[in-house]
Short mmCIF file of C-alpha atoms in Angstrom, two decimals:
data_model
loop_
_atom_site.label_atom_id
_atom_site.label_comp_id
_atom_site.label_asym_id
_atom_site.label_seq_id
_atom_site.Cartn_x
_atom_site.Cartn_y
_atom_site.Cartn_z
CA MET A 1 -6.56 -16.35 -16.44
CA ILE A 2 -8.75 -13.39 -15.47
CA LYS A 3 -7.16 -10.46 -17.26
CA GLN A 4 -6.79 -6.74 -16.67
CA ARG A 5 -9.06 -4.39 -18.59
CA THR A 6 -8.86 -0.99 -20.24
CA LEU A 7 -11.01 1.02 -22.63
CA SER A 8 -11.22 -0.04 -26.26
CA LYS A 9 -10.98 3.56 -27.48
CA GLU A 10 -10.84 7.17 -26.34
CA ILE A 11 -14.08 9.02 -25.60
CA ASN A 12 -14.91 12.65 -24.73
CA ALA A 13 -17.56 14.45 -22.69
CA ILE A 14 -18.32 17.94 -21.41
CA GLY A 15 -19.94 18.81 -18.10
CA VAL A 16 -20.00 21.34 -15.26
CA GLY A 17 -17.80 21.33 -12.18
CA LEU A 18 -19.75 20.95 -8.94
CA HIS A 19 -17.62 23.42 -7.03
CA SER A 20 -16.59 25.96 -9.67
CA GLY A 21 -19.71 25.92 -11.83
CA ASN A 22 -17.39 26.13 -14.86
CA LYS A 23 -17.40 23.94 -17.98
CA VAL A 24 -15.10 20.91 -17.76
CA ASN A 25 -13.82 18.88 -20.71
CA LEU A 26 -13.26 15.21 -19.92
CA VAL A 27 -11.42 12.60 -21.99
CA MET A 28 -11.27 8.92 -21.02
CA LYS A 29 -8.33 7.07 -22.61
CA PRO A 30 -7.02 3.50 -22.71
CA ALA A 31 -3.82 2.83 -20.74
CA PRO A 32 -1.19 0.05 -20.65
CA VAL A 33 -1.27 -2.80 -18.15
CA ASN A 34 -0.43 -1.96 -14.53
CA THR A 35 -1.08 1.76 -15.09
CA GLY A 36 -4.05 1.87 -12.75
CA ILE A 37 -6.56 4.70 -12.87
CA VAL A 38 -4.79 8.02 -13.40
CA TYR A 39 -6.40 11.47 -13.33
CA ARG A 40 -4.54 13.91 -15.60
CA ARG A 41 -4.89 17.67 -15.10
CA THR A 42 -4.37 19.08 -18.61
CA ASP A 43 -5.10 22.64 -17.46
CA LEU A 44 -1.72 22.68 -15.70
CA SER A 45 1.53 23.27 -17.59
CA PRO A 46 3.05 20.78 -17.77
CA SER A 47 0.10 18.47 -17.19
CA VAL A 48 0.03 16.61 -13.87
CA ASP A 49 -0.93 12.98 -13.26
CA ILE A 50 -2.66 12.15 -9.97
CA PRO A 51 -3.08 8.41 -9.27
CA GLY A 52 -6.47 7.11 -8.15
CA ASP A 53 -4.96 6.17 -4.80
CA GLY A 54 -6.91 6.12 -1.54
CA MET A 55 -3.83 7.31 0.32
CA LEU A 56 -4.08 10.60 -1.60
CA VAL A 57 -7.61 11.33 -0.38
CA ARG A 58 -7.12 14.43 1.74
CA GLU A 59 -10.49 16.18 1.46
CA THR A 60 -13.91 14.57 1.85
CA THR A 61 -16.28 17.53 2.19
CA LEU A 62 -19.08 17.10 -0.40
CA CYS A 63 -16.92 14.78 -2.49
CA THR A 64 -13.76 12.69 -2.57
CA CYS A 65 -10.72 14.78 -3.46
CA LEU A 66 -7.26 13.45 -4.32
CA ILE A 67 -4.32 15.75 -3.52
CA ASP A 68 -0.72 14.85 -4.39
CA ASP A 69 2.34 15.81 -2.34
CA LEU A 70 2.76 19.03 -4.36
CA GLY A 71 -0.79 20.16 -3.62
CA ASN A 72 -2.27 19.34 -7.03
CA LYS A 73 -5.84 18.14 -6.62
CA ILE A 74 -8.66 16.45 -8.47
CA SER A 75 -12.12 16.50 -6.88
CA THR A 76 -15.36 14.55 -7.29
CA VAL A 77 -13.75 11.32 -8.47
CA GLU A 78 -16.22 9.00 -6.71
CA HIS A 79 -18.90 8.67 -9.42
CA ILE A 80 -16.55 7.95 -12.31
CA SER A 81 -14.54 5.65 -10.02
CA ALA A 82 -17.68 3.65 -9.23
CA ALA A 83 -18.45 3.22 -12.94
CA LEU A 84 -14.88 2.06 -13.62
CA ALA A 85 -15.20 -0.44 -10.76
CA ALA A 86 -18.44 -1.82 -12.19
CA PHE A 87 -16.87 -2.43 -15.59
CA GLY A 88 -13.71 -3.90 -14.06
CA VAL A 89 -11.48 -1.28 -15.69
CA ASP A 90 -8.00 -1.58 -14.20
CA ASN A 91 -6.14 0.87 -16.41
CA ALA A 92 -7.31 4.23 -17.77
CA ILE A 93 -6.23 7.85 -18.13
CA ILE A 94 -8.94 10.35 -17.17
CA GLU A 95 -8.05 13.78 -18.54
CA VAL A 96 -9.76 16.97 -17.37
CA ASP A 97 -8.98 20.64 -17.92
CA ALA A 98 -10.07 21.59 -14.40
CA PRO A 99 -9.42 20.59 -10.77
CA GLU A 100 -12.58 18.45 -10.70
CA ILE A 101 -14.42 15.74 -12.59
CA PRO A 102 -17.67 17.15 -14.04
CA ILE A 103 -20.70 16.40 -11.89
CA MET A 104 -22.82 15.53 -14.99
CA ASP A 105 -26.34 14.69 -13.72
CA GLY A 106 -25.19 13.88 -10.19
CA SER A 107 -25.14 10.13 -10.76
CA ALA A 108 -22.80 7.61 -12.42
CA SER A 109 -25.16 7.00 -15.34
CA PRO A 110 -23.34 9.35 -17.78
CA PHE A 111 -20.05 7.60 -17.05
CA VAL A 112 -21.69 4.23 -17.61
CA PHE A 113 -22.86 5.50 -21.00
CA LEU A 114 -19.33 6.66 -21.86
CA LEU A 115 -17.83 3.30 -20.89
CA GLN A 116 -20.46 1.44 -22.90
CA SER A 117 -19.77 3.69 -25.88
CA ALA A 118 -15.98 3.33 -25.66
CA GLY A 119 -16.08 -0.40 -24.97
CA VAL A 120 -13.86 -2.35 -22.59
CA GLN A 121 -11.20 -4.82 -23.67
CA GLU A 122 -9.00 -7.33 -21.91
CA GLN A 123 -5.23 -6.96 -21.72
CA ASN A 124 -2.66 -9.71 -21.65
CA SER A 125 -1.82 -9.50 -17.96
CA PRO A 126 -3.48 -11.05 -14.89
CA LYS A 127 -6.03 -8.98 -13.00
CA ARG A 128 -5.17 -8.59 -9.32
CA PHE A 129 -7.77 -8.62 -6.56
CA ILE A 130 -7.65 -7.70 -2.88
CA ARG A 131 -9.11 -10.60 -0.88
CA ILE A 132 -10.20 -9.84 2.68
CA ASN A 133 -9.07 -12.58 5.09
CA LYS A 134 -10.16 -11.12 8.43
CA LYS A 135 -12.50 -8.45 9.73
CA ILE A 136 -11.33 -4.83 9.38
CA ARG A 137 -13.44 -2.10 11.03
CA VAL A 138 -13.33 1.67 11.55
CA GLU A 139 -15.64 3.82 13.67
CA ASP A 140 -16.35 7.52 14.16
CA GLY A 141 -18.98 8.09 16.82
CA ASP A 142 -22.05 6.09 15.79
CA LYS A 143 -20.80 5.83 12.18
CA TRP A 144 -18.87 2.77 11.15
CA ALA A 145 -17.73 0.62 8.22
CA GLU A 146 -16.07 -2.75 7.94
CA PHE A 147 -14.80 -5.46 5.62
CA VAL A 148 -15.38 -9.14 6.37
CA PRO A 149 -14.41 -12.20 4.31
CA TYR A 150 -16.84 -13.17 1.52
CA ASP A 151 -16.45 -15.07 -1.75
CA GLY A 152 -17.44 -12.21 -4.06
CA PHE A 153 -18.15 -8.56 -3.35
CA LYS A 154 -21.22 -7.86 -1.25
CA VAL A 155 -22.52 -4.53 0.06
CA ASP A 156 -24.66 -4.12 3.19
CA TYR A 157 -25.27 -0.40 3.71
CA ALA A 158 -27.61 1.60 5.95
CA ILE A 159 -28.29 5.32 6.25
CA ASP A 160 -30.26 7.16 8.93
CA PHE A 161 -31.79 10.53 8.08
CA ALA A 162 -34.62 12.08 10.09
CA HIS A 163 -35.87 14.09 7.11
CA PRO A 164 -39.47 13.00 6.31
CA GLU A 165 -38.83 12.47 2.60
CA ILE A 166 -35.83 10.24 3.30
CA SER A 167 -37.25 8.35 6.26
CA ASN A 168 -40.26 7.40 4.11
CA THR A 169 -37.95 5.55 1.71
CA LYS A 170 -35.86 2.43 2.13
CA GLN A 171 -32.69 3.28 4.06
CA HIS A 172 -30.98 -0.13 4.03
CA LEU A 173 -29.61 -1.93 0.98
CA THR A 174 -27.94 -5.32 0.54
CA MET A 175 -26.61 -6.39 -2.85
CA ASP A 176 -24.05 -8.60 -4.57
CA PHE A 177 -21.97 -6.28 -6.72
CA SER A 178 -21.73 -6.84 -10.47
CA ARG A 179 -21.81 -4.68 -13.55
CA ALA A 180 -25.46 -5.57 -14.12
CA SER A 181 -26.52 -4.77 -10.54
CA PHE A 182 -24.63 -1.48 -10.66
CA VAL A 183 -25.98 -0.36 -14.03
CA HIS A 184 -29.59 -1.33 -13.35
CA GLU A 185 -29.92 -0.64 -9.62
CA ILE A 186 -27.29 1.91 -8.54
CA SER A 187 -25.86 4.03 -11.36
CA ARG A 188 -28.88 6.35 -11.85
CA ALA A 189 -29.10 7.39 -8.19
CA ARG A 190 -28.25 11.10 -7.85
CA THR A 191 -26.44 12.93 -5.12
CA PHE A 192 -28.69 14.83 -2.73
CA GLY A 193 -28.40 17.88 -0.52
CA PHE A 194 -30.35 20.24 1.68
CA MET A 195 -31.22 23.79 0.64
CA SER A 196 -29.99 25.19 3.96
CA ASP A 197 -26.55 23.61 3.39
CA ILE A 198 -26.39 24.73 -0.24
CA GLU A 199 -26.98 28.36 0.70
CA LEU A 200 -24.15 28.23 3.25
CA LEU A 201 -21.81 26.50 0.79
CA ARG A 202 -22.44 29.06 -1.93
CA ALA A 203 -21.76 31.85 0.51
CA ASN A 204 -18.30 30.26 0.82
CA ASN A 205 -17.87 29.83 -2.97
CA LEU A 206 -18.55 26.10 -2.84
CA ALA A 207 -21.09 24.01 -4.78
CA LEU A 208 -21.45 26.82 -7.34
CA GLY A 209 -22.31 24.24 -10.01
CA GLY A 210 -24.90 22.42 -7.91
CA SER A 211 -28.52 22.59 -9.06
CA MET A 212 -31.64 20.49 -9.49
CA GLU A 213 -30.11 19.43 -12.81
CA ASN A 214 -27.49 17.40 -10.96
CA ALA A 215 -28.85 16.75 -7.46
CA VAL A 216 -31.93 15.92 -5.46
CA VAL A 217 -32.53 19.05 -3.39
CA LEU A 218 -34.59 19.07 -0.18
CA ASP A 219 -35.86 21.79 2.12
CA GLU A 220 -36.96 21.00 5.67
CA TYR A 221 -40.04 19.08 4.58
CA ARG A 222 -40.02 18.04 0.94
CA ILE A 223 -38.12 17.31 -2.27
CA LEU A 224 -37.90 20.48 -4.36
CA ASN A 225 -37.17 18.80 -7.72
CA PRO A 226 -40.37 19.01 -9.83
CA ASP A 227 -39.97 15.42 -11.04
CA GLY A 228 -39.18 13.98 -7.60
CA LEU A 229 -37.04 10.86 -7.28
CA ARG A 230 -35.87 8.63 -10.12
CA ILE A 231 -36.20 5.51 -7.96
CA ASP A 232 -37.91 4.97 -4.60
CA ASP A 233 -34.69 4.24 -2.68
CA GLU A 234 -32.52 6.79 -4.50
CA PHE A 235 -30.99 8.17 -1.29
CA VAL A 236 -29.44 4.95 0.03
CA LYS A 237 -28.49 3.84 -3.48
CA HIS A 238 -26.54 7.03 -4.06
CA LYS A 239 -24.66 6.51 -0.81
CA VAL A 240 -23.80 3.00 -2.01
CA LEU A 241 -22.66 4.48 -5.35
CA ASP A 242 -20.34 6.87 -3.50
CA ALA A 243 -18.95 4.04 -1.38
CA LEU A 244 -18.23 1.84 -4.41
CA GLY A 245 -16.22 4.65 -5.97
CA ASP A 246 -14.37 5.42 -2.75
CA LEU A 247 -13.47 1.76 -2.18
CA TYR A 248 -12.11 1.38 -5.73
CA LEU A 249 -9.41 3.86 -4.73
CA ALA A 250 -7.83 0.88 -2.96
CA GLY A 251 -6.46 0.24 -6.46
CA HIS A 252 -8.11 -3.12 -7.12
CA SER A 253 -11.45 -4.86 -6.91
CA ILE A 254 -12.14 -6.20 -3.43
CA ILE A 255 -13.18 -9.77 -2.66
CA GLY A 256 -15.11 -9.47 0.58
CA GLU A 257 -18.22 -7.96 2.13
CA PHE A 258 -18.50 -4.25 2.83
CA ARG A 259 -20.83 -3.29 5.69
CA ALA A 260 -21.51 0.27 6.74
CA TYR A 261 -23.82 2.45 8.82
CA LYS A 262 -24.11 6.22 8.24
CA ALA A 263 -20.77 6.15 6.44
CA GLY A 264 -19.73 8.84 3.99
CA HIS A 265 -16.59 9.66 2.04
CA HIS A 266 -14.53 10.14 5.21
CA ILE A 267 -15.44 6.79 6.77
CA ASN A 268 -15.07 4.99 3.43
CA ASN A 269 -11.55 6.33 3.06
CA LEU A 270 -10.67 5.53 6.67
CA LEU A 271 -11.61 1.92 5.95
CA VAL A 272 -9.46 1.78 2.81
CA ARG A 273 -6.52 3.22 4.74
CA GLU A 274 -7.02 0.82 7.65
CA MET A 275 -7.18 -2.14 5.27
CA LEU A 276 -3.95 -1.13 3.53
CA ALA A 277 -2.30 -0.69 6.94
CA GLN A 278 -3.33 -4.18 8.11
CA GLN A 279 -1.34 -6.18 5.59
CA HIS A 280 -2.05 -9.40 7.48
CA ALA A 281 -5.81 -8.91 6.99
CA TYR A 282 -5.83 -9.22 3.20
CA GLU A 283 -3.86 -10.70 0.33
CA MET A 284 -3.34 -9.87 -3.34
CA ILE A 285 -4.55 -12.70 -5.58
CA THR A 286 -5.01 -13.54 -9.24
CA TYR A 287 -7.18 -16.20 -10.87
CA GLU A 288 -5.29 -18.48 -13.21
CA GLY A 289 -6.48 -21.11 -15.65
CA GLU A 290 -10.22 -21.17 -16.30
CA ALA A 291 -11.17 -19.81 -12.89
CA LYS A 292 -14.28 -17.64 -12.97
CA SER A 293 -14.16 -14.12 -11.57
CA PRO A 294 -16.02 -13.83 -8.23
CA ILE A 295 -17.33 -10.47 -9.54
CA CYS A 296 -19.27 -10.37 -12.80
CA TYR A 297 -18.08 -7.48 -14.99
CA GLY A 298 -19.80 -8.64 -18.16
CA GLU A 299 -18.17 -9.64 -21.41
CA PRO A 300 -15.47 -7.28 -22.76
CA ALA A 301 -15.18 -6.30 -26.41
CA LEU A 302 -12.75 -8.27 -28.51
CA ALA A 303 -9.23 -6.91 -28.19
#
């Protein structure tokens, strides 16, 4: 049987909030089977738990933001969600003393390090997967995203930016998703933004924590970061990173192929919502006996 996973132990980190610019304390904790991924706001009294549920995504400007029915929110969940997806973590409590996950260095690499440091262990309950059985597609103008059946989890993603520094890099990526492919190819890709947008956002008290320490920043012609890009195709790889985190808010790993063009947080969430609405287009499955997982998460620590 392929089993559910959680963290082997609790681990802490400190970072800066993208929007507030304030220090954020983060604690990642193990959780019992069938808990799912839960974001806990410890700055509220009493503390509030917000499930990592795609149906609670109600803001997608600059990040993915979960908002419960009482208006409690947790922003910028996509990078940590992508790392949890890569390690196959089904159950975890993510505590923060702020309304946002710290932006760290703008990539998922710090969260990968935390998960590697904490370790991941199997739990004695079957892991559930969402298997796509028929095509599901959403569109918004020329932007679109879709799921199609596939024995594994494959990503086929394209971006289209006219900026000279982006258009000179690879803007299309195809990959079979696994922990190894995520850690080595995707996790280090940082978010990126344009100086003109940042100035407008700050004038509206947004992105106060954004800087070249946690983003690739561009003006009209060039990359402003002194060290340039970490990897040649960092732009498209970061968009893939975002998508992986957004899709994991479906609540389970997906067995199928994800295809997208010019999609962002909004389109990604529309696709998750459309999938959940089309109950005939997917099924929940487990793998019993000695069946091998169609997604390679790597070996867990011993429980």
